PDB file of N, CA and C in Angstrom:
ATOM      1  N   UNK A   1     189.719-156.377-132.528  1.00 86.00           N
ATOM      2  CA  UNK A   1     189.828-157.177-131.313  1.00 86.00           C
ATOM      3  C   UNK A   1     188.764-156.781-130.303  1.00 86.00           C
ATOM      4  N   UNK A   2     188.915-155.714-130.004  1.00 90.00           N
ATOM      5  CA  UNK A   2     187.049-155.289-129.296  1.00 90.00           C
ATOM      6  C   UNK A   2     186.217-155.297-129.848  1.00 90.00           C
ATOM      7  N   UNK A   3     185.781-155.379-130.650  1.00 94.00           N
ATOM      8  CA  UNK A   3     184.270-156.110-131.208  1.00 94.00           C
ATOM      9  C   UNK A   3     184.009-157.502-130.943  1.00 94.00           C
ATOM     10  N   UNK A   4     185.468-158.615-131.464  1.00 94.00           N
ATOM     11  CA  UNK A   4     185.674-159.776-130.714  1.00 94.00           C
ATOM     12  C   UNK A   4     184.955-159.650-129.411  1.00 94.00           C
ATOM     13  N   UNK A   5     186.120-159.086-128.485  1.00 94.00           N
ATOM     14  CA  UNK A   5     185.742-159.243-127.102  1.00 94.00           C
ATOM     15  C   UNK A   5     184.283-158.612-126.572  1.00 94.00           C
ATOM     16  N   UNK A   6     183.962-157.874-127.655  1.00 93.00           N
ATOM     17  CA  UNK A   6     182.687-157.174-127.057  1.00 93.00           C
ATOM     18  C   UNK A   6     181.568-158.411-127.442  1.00 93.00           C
ATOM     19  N   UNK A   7     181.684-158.992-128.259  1.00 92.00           N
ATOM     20  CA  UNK A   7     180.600-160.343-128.849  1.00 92.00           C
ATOM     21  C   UNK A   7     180.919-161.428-127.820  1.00 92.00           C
ATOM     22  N   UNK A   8     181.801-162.015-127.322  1.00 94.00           N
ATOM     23  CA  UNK A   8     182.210-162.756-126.592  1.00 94.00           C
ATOM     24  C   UNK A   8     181.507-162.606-125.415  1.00 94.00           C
ATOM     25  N   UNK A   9     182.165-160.895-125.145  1.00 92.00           N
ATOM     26  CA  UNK A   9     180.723-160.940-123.704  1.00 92.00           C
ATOM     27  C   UNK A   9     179.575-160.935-123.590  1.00 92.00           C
ATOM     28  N   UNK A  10     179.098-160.248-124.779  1.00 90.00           N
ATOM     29  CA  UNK A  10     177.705-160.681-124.734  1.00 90.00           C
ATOM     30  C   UNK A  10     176.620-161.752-125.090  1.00 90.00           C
ATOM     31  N   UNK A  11     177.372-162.876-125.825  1.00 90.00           N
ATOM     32  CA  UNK A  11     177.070-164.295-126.648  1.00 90.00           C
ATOM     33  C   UNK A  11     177.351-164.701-125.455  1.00 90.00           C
ATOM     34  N   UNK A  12     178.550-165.276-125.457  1.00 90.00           N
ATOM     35  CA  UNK A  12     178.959-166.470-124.058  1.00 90.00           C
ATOM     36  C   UNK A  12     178.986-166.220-122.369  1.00 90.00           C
ATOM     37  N   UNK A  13     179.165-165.014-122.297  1.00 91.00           N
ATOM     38  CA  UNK A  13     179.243-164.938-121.236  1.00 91.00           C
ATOM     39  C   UNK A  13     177.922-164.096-120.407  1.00 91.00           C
ATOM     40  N   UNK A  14     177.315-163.547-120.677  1.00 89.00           N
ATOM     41  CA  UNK A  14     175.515-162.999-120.595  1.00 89.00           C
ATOM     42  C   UNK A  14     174.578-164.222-120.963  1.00 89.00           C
ATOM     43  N   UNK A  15     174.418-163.985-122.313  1.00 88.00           N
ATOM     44  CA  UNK A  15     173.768-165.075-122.638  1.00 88.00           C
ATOM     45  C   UNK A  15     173.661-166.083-122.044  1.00 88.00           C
ATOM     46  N   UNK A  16     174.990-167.090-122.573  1.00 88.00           N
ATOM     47  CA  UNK A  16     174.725-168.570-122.325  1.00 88.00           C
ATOM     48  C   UNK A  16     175.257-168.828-120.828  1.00 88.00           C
ATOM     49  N   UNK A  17     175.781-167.948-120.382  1.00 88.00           N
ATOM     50  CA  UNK A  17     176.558-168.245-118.785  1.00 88.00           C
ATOM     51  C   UNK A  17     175.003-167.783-118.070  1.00 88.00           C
ATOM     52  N   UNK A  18     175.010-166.507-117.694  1.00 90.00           N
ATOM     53  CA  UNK A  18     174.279-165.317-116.641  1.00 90.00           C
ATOM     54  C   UNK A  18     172.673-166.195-116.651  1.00 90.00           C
ATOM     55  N   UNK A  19     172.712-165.810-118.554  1.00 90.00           N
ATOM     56  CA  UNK A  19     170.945-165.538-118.454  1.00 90.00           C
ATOM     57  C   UNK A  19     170.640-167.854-118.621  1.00 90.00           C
ATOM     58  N   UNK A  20     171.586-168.412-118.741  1.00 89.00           N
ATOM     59  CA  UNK A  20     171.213-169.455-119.007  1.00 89.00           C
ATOM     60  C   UNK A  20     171.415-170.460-117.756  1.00 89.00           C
ATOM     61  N   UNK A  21     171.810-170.038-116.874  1.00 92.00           N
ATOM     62  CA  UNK A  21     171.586-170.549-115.432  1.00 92.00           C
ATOM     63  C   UNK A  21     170.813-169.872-114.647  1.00 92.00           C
ATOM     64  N   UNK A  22     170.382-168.692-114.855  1.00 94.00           N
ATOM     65  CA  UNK A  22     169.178-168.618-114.495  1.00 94.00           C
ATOM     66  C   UNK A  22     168.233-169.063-114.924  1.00 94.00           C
ATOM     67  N   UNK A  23     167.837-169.277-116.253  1.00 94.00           N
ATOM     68  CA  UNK A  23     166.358-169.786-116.763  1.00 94.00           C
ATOM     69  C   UNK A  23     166.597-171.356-116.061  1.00 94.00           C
ATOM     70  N   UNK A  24     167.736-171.975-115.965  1.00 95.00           N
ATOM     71  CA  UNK A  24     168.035-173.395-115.348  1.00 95.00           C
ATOM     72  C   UNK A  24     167.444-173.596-114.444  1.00 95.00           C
ATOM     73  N   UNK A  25     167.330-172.239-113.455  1.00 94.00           N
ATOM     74  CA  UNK A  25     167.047-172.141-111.979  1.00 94.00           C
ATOM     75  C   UNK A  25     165.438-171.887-112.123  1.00 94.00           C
ATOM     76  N   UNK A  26     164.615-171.161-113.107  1.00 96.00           N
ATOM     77  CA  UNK A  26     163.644-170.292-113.030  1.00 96.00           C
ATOM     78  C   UNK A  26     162.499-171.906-113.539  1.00 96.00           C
ATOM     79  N   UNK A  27     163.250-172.888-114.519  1.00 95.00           N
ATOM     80  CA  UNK A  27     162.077-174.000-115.034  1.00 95.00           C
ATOM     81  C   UNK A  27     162.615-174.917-113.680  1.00 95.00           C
ATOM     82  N   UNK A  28     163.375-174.982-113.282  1.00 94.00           N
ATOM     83  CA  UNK A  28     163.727-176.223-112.521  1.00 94.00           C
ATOM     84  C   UNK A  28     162.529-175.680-110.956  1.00 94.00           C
ATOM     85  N   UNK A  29     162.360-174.684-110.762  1.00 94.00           N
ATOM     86  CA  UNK A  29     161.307-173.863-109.911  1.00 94.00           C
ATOM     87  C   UNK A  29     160.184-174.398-110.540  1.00 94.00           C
ATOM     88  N   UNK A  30     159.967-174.085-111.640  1.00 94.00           N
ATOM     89  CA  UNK A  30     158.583-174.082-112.533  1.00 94.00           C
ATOM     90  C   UNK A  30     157.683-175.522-112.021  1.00 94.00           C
ATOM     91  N   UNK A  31     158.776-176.927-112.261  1.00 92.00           N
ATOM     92  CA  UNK A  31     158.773-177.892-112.344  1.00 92.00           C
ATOM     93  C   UNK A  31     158.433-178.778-110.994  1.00 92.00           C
ATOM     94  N   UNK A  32     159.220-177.815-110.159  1.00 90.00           N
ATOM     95  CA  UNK A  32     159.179-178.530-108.395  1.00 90.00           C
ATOM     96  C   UNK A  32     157.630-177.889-107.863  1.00 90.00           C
ATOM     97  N   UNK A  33     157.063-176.894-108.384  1.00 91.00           N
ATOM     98  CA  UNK A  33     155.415-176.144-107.988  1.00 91.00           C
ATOM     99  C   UNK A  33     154.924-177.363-107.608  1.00 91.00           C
ATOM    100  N   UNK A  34     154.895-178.145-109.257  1.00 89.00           N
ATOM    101  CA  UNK A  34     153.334-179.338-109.080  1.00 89.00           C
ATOM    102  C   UNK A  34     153.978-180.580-108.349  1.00 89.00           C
ATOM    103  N   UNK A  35     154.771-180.932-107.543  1.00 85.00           N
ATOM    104  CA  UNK A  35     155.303-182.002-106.753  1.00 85.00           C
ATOM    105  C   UNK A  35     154.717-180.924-105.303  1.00 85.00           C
ATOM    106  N   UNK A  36     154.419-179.938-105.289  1.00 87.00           N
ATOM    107  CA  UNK A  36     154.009-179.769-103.588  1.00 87.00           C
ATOM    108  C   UNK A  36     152.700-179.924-103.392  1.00 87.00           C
ATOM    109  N   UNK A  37     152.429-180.722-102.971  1.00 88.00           N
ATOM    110  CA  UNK A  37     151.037-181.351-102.571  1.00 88.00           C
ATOM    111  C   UNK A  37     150.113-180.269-101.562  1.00 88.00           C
ATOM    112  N   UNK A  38     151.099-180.394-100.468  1.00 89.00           N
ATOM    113  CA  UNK A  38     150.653-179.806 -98.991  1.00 89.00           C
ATOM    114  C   UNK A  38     150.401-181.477 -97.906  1.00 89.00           C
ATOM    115  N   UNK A  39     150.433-182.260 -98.696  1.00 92.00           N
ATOM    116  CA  UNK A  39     149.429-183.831 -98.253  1.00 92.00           C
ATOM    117  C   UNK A  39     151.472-184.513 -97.586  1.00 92.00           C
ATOM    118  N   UNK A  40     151.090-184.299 -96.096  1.00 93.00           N
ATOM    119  CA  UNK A  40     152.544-185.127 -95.772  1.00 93.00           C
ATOM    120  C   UNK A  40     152.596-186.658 -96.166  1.00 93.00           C
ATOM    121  N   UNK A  41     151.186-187.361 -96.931  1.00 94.00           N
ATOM    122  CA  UNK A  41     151.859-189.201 -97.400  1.00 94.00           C
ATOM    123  C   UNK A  41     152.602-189.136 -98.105  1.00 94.00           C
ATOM    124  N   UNK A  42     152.303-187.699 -99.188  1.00 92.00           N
ATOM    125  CA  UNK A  42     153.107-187.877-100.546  1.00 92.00           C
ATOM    126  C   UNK A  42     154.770-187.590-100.138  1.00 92.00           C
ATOM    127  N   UNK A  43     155.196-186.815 -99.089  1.00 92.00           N
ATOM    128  CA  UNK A  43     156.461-186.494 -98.996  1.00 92.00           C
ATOM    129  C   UNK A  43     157.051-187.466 -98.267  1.00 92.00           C
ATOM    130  N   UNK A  44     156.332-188.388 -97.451  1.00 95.00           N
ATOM    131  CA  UNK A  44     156.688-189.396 -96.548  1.00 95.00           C
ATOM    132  C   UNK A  44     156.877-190.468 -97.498  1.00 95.00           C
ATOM    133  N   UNK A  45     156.201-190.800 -98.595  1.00 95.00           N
ATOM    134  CA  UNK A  45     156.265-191.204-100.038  1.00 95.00           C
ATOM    135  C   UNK A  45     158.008-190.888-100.586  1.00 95.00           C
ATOM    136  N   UNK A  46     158.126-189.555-100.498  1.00 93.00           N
ATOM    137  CA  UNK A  46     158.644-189.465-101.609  1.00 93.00           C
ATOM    138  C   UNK A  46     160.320-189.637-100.815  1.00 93.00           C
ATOM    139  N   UNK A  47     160.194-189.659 -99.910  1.00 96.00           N
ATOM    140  CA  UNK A  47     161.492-189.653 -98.976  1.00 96.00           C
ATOM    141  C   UNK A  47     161.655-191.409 -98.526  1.00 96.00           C
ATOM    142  N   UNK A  48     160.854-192.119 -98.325  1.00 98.00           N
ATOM    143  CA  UNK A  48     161.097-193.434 -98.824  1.00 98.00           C
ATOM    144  C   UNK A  48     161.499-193.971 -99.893  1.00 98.00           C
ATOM    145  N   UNK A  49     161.146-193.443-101.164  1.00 98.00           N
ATOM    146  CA  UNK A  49     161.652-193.836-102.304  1.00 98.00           C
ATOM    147  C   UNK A  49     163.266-193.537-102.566  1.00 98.00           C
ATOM    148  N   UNK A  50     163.516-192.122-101.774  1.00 97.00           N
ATOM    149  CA  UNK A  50     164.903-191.504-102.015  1.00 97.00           C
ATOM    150  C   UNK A  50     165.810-192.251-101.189  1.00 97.00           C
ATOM    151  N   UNK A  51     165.453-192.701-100.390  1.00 98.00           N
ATOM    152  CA  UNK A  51     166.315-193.578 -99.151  1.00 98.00           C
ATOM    153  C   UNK A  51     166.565-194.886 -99.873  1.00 98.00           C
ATOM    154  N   UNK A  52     165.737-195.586-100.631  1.00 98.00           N
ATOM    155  CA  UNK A  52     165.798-197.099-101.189  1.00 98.00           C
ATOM    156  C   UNK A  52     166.465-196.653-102.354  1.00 98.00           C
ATOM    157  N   UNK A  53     166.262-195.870-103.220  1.00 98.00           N
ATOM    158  CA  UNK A  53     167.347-195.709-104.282  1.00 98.00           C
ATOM    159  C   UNK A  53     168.106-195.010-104.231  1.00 98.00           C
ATOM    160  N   UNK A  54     168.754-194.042-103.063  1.00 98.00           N
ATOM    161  CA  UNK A  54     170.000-194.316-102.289  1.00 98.00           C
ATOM    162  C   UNK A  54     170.841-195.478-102.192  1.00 98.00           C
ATOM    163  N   UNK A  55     170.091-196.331-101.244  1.00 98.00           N
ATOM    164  CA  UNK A  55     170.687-197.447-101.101  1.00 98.00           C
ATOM    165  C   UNK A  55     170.986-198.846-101.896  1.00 98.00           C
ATOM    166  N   UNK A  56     170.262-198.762-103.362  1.00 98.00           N
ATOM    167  CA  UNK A  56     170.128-199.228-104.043  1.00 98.00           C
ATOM    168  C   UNK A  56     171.698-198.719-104.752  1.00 98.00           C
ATOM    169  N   UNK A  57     171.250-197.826-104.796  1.00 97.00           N
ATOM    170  CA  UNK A  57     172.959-197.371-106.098  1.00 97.00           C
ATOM    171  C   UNK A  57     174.084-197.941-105.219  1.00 97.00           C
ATOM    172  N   UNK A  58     174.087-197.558-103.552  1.00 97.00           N
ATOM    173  CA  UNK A  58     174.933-197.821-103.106  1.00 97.00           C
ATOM    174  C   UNK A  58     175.777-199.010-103.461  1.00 97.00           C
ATOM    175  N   UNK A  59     174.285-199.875-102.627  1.00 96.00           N
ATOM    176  CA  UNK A  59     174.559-200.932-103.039  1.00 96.00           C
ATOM    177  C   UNK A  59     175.364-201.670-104.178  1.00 96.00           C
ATOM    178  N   UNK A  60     174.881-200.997-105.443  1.00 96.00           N
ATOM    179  CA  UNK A  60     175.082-201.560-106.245  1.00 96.00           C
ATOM    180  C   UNK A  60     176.918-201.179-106.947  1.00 96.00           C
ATOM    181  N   UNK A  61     177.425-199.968-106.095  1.00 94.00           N
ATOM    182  CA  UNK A  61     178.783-198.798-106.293  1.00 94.00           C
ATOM    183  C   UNK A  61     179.572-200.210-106.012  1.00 94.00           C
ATOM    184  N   UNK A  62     179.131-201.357-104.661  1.00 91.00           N
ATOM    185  CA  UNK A  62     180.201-201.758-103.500  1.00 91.00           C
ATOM    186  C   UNK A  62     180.396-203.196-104.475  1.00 91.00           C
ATOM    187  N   UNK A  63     179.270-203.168-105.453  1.00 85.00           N
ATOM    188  CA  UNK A  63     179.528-204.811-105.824  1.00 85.00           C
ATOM    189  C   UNK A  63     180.408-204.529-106.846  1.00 85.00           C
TER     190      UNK A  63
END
């Protein structure tokens, strides 16, 4: 039964819990780098788009 529980913690609960929401956190970082411009059109850009398909889903929740 402790070998069980000793595999358990270290398969599911290290592994795929600890170390696998972090790497979640570490590419999802990786990924947001090349979206920072420094250039405020692109964010003024990109916050218009988020507002219309906002309101788009909304929209679309009420029909």
């Amino acid at each position: 039964a402790g070998a069980l529980i000793a595999w358990f913690d270290r398969v599911v609960v290290n592994d795929a819990g600890v170390n696998g929401s972090a790497n979640i956190g570490y590419l999802a970082g990786f990924e947001a780098k090349f979206l920072q411009t420094g250039r405020l059109p692109n964010y003024a850009l990109a916050i218009v788009a988020g507002i219309l398909l906002l309101s788009v889903v909304m929209l679309v929740a009420l029909v």
